[in-house]
GROMACS .gro file of C-alpha atoms in nm:
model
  202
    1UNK     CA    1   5.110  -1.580   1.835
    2UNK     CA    2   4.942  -1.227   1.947
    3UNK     CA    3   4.642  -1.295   2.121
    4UNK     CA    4   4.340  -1.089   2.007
    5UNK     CA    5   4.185  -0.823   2.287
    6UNK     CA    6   3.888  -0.917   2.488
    7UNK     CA    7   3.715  -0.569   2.355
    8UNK     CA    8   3.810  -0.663   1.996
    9UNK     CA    9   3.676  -1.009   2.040
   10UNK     CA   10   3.344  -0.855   2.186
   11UNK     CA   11   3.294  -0.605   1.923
   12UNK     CA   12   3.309  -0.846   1.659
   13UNK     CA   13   3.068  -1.098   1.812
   14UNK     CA   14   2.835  -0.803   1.827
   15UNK     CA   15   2.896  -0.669   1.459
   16UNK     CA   16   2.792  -1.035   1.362
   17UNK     CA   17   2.488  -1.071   1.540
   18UNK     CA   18   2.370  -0.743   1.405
   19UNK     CA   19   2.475  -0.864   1.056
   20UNK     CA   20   2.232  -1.167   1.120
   21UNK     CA   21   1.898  -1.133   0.885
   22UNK     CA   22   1.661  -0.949   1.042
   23UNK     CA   23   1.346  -1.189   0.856
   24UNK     CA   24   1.507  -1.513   1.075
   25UNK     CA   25   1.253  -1.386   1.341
   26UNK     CA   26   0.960  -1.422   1.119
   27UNK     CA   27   0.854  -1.032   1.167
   28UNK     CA   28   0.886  -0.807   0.866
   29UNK     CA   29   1.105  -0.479   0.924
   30UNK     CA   30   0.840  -0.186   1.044
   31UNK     CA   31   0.888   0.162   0.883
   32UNK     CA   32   0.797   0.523   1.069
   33UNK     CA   33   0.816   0.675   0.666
   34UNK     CA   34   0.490   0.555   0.498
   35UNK     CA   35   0.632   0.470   0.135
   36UNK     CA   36   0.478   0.707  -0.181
   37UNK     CA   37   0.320   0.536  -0.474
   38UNK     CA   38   0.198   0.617  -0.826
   39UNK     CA   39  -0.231   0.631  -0.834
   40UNK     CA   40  -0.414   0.722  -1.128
   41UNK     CA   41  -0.777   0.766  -1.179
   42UNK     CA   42  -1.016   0.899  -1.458
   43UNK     CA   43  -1.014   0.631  -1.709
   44UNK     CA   44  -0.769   0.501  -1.869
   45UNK     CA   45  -0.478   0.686  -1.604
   46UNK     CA   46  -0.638   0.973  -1.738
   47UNK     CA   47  -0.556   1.108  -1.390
   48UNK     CA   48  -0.221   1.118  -1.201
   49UNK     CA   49  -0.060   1.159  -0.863
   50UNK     CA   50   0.275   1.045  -0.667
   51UNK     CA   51   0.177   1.102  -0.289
   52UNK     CA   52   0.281   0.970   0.008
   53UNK     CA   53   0.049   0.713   0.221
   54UNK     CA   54  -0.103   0.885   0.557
   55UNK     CA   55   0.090   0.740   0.855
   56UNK     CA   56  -0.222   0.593   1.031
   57UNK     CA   57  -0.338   0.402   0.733
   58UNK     CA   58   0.040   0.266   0.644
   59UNK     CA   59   0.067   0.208   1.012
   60UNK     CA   60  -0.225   0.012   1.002
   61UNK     CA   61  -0.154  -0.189   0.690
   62UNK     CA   62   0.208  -0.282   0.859
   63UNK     CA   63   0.033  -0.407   1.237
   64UNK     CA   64  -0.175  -0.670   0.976
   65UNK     CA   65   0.134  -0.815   0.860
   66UNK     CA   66   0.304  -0.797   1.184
   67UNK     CA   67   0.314  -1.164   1.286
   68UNK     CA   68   0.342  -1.399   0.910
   69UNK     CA   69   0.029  -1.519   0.791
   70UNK     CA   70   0.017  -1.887   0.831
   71UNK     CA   71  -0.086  -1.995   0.499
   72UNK     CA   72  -0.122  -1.830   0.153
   73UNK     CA   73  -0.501  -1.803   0.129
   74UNK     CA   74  -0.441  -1.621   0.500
   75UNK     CA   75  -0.233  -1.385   0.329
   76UNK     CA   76  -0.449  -1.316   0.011
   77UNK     CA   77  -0.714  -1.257   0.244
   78UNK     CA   78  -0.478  -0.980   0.473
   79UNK     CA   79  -0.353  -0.847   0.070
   80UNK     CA   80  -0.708  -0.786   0.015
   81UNK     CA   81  -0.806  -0.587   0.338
   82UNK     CA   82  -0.459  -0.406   0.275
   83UNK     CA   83  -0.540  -0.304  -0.048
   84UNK     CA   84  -0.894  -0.149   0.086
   85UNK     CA   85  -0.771   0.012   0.326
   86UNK     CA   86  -0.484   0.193   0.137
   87UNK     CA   87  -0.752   0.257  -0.169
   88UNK     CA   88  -0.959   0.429   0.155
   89UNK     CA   89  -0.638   0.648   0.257
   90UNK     CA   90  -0.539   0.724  -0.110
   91UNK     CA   91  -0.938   0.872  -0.168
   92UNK     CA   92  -0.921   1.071   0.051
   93UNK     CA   93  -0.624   1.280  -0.110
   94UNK     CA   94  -0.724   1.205  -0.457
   95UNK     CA   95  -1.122   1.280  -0.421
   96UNK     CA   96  -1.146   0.901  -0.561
   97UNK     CA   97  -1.325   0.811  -0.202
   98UNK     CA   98  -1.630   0.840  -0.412
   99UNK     CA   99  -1.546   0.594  -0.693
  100UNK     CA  100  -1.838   0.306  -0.751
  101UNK     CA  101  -1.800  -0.030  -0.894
  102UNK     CA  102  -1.829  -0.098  -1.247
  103UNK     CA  103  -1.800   0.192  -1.498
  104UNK     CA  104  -2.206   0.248  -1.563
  105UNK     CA  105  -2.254   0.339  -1.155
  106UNK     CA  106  -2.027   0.608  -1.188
  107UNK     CA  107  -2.006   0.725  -1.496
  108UNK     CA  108  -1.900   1.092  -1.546
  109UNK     CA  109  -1.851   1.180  -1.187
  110UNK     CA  110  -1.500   1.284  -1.016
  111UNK     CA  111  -1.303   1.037  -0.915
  112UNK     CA  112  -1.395   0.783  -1.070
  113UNK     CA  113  -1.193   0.478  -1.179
  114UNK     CA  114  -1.200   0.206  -1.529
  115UNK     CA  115  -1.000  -0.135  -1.445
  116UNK     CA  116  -0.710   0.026  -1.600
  117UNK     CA  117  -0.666   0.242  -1.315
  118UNK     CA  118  -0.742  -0.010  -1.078
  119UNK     CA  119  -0.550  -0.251  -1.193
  120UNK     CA  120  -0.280  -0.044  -1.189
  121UNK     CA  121  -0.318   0.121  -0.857
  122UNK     CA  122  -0.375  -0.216  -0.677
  123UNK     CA  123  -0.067  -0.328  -0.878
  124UNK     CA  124   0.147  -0.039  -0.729
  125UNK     CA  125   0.016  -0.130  -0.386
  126UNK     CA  126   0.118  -0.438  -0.381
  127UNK     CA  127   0.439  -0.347  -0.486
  128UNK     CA  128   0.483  -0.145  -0.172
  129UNK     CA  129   0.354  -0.424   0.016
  130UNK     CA  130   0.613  -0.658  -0.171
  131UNK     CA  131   0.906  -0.387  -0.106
  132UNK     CA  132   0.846  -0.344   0.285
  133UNK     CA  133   0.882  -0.702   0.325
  134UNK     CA  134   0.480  -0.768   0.411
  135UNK     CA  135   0.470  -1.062   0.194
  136UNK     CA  136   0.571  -1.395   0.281
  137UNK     CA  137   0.373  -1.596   0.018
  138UNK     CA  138   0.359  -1.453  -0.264
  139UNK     CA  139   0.527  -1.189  -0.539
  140UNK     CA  140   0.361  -0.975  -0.745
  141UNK     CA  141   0.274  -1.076  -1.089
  142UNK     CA  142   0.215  -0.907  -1.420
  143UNK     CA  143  -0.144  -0.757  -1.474
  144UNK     CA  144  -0.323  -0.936  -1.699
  145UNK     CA  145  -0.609  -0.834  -1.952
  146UNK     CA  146  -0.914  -1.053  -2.078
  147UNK     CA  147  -1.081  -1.008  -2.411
  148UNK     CA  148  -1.310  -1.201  -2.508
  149UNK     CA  149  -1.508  -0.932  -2.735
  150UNK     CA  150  -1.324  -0.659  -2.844
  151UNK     CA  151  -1.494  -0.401  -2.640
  152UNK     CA  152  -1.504  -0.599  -2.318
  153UNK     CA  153  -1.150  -0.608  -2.213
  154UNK     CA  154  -1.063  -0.608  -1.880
  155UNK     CA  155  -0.766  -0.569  -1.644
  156UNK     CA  156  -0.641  -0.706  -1.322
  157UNK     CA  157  -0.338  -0.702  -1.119
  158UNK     CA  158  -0.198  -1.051  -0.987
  159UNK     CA  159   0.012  -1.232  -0.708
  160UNK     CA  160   0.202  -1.575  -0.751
  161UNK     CA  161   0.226  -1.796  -0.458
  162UNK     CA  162   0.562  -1.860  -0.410
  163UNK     CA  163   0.476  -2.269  -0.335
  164UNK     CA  164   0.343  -2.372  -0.659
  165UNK     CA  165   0.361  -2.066  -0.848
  166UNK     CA  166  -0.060  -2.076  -0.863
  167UNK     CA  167  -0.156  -1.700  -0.994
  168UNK     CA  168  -0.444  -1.504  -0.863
  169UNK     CA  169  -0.618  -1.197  -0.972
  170UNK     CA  170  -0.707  -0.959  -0.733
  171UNK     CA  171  -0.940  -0.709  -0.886
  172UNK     CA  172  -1.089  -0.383  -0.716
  173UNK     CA  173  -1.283  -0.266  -1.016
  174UNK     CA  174  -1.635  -0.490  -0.907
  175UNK     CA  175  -1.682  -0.294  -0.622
  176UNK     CA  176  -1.727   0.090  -0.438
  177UNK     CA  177  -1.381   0.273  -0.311
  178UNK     CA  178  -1.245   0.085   0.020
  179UNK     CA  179  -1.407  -0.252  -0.037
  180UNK     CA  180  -1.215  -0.565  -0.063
  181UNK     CA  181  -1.136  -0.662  -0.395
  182UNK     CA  182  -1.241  -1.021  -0.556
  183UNK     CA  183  -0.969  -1.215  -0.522
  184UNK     CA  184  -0.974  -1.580  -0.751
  185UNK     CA  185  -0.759  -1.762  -0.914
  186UNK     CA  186  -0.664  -1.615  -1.288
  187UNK     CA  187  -0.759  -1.835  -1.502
  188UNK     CA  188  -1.108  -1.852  -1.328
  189UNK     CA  189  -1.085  -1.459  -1.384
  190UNK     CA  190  -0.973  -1.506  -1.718
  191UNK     CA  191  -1.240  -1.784  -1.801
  192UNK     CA  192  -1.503  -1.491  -1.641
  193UNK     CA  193  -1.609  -1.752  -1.375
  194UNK     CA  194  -1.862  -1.634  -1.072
  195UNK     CA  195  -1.713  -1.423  -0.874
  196UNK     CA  196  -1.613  -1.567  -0.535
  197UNK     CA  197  -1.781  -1.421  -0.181
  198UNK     CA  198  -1.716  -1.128  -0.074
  199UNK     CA  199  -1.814  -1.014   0.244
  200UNK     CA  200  -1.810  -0.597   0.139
  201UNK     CA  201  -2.023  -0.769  -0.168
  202UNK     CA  202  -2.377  -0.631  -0.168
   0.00000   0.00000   0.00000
């Protein structure tokens, strides 16, 4: 029987150790090329633009999810800074820095944004933080609408914790450009239920 070469034997000890999975460590992969993303503003998506995050703020959304959050509401609470800190970036591009809560605050001026949009753009953010491996608890869910009178609908996006499939709304339309959305379980959003604290809440 030919024996197989030292070098041979060391090469493939080191071609399986690099095929281990990276996630074993617990860290998600970082990534120098900030991801682009869909945003739309103007009611209704009225609005459109593919751009690419700035480094600094994709840089800083990354560092957050550097170690795992220990829990799920840990993580919905790092989801929700993420997503105000990438709506901050993404204003500054789109002129949308100036958007206000609501629709009446608003209303008329550049920039501004209906829950469609929002619901939407938070929906394509957390896809990005889904894709880059940021999330450890939870997918991203379907965005959901509630209706109870026919002009009073209203959109969200949503995550599902992966434990017990539990599905929470996280909605940036109560509140100015850059705040922390409201972030509550859906069918407390979809039964209109108070709106949990929120420390960027007036």
């Amino acid at each position: 029987m030919r024996s197989v070469p030292r070098c041979a034997l060391q090469a493939l000890c080191t071609a399986a150790v690099i095929a281990l999975p990276q996630a074993s460590t617990g860290a998600p992969p970082l990534t120098e090329v900030p991801p682009a993303v869909n945003v739309c503003w103007g009611y209704g998506c009225d609005r459109s633009k593919r751009l690419m995050l700035p480094a600094a703020a994709w840089r800083s959304v990354q560092a957050m999810f550097a170690s795992p959050a220990p829990s799920a509401t840990a993580e919905r609470e790092r989801i929700a800074t993420a997503i105000a800190r990438i709506e901050t970036a993404v204003g500054t591009i789109t002129g949308t820095h100036a958007d206000r809560g609501g629709n009446i605050a608003g209303s008329g001026q550049p920039g501004q944004l209906d829950c469609i949009d929002e619901s939407r753009n938070t929906a394509g953010y957390l896809h990005i933080l889904a894709e880059h491996g940021l999330l450890r608890w939870h997918r991203v869910g379907a965005r959901h609408k509630r209706l109870p009178w026919i002009f009073d609908q209203h959109w969200t996006a949503t995550v599902v914790e992966h434990e017990d499939g539990s599905r929470w709304a996280i909605d940036a339309w109560f509140l100015d450009n850059g705040s922390r959305p409201h972030v509550q379980p859906l069918d407390a959003w979809l039964a209109k239920a108070e709106l949990p604290p929120n420390p960027d809440a007036p």
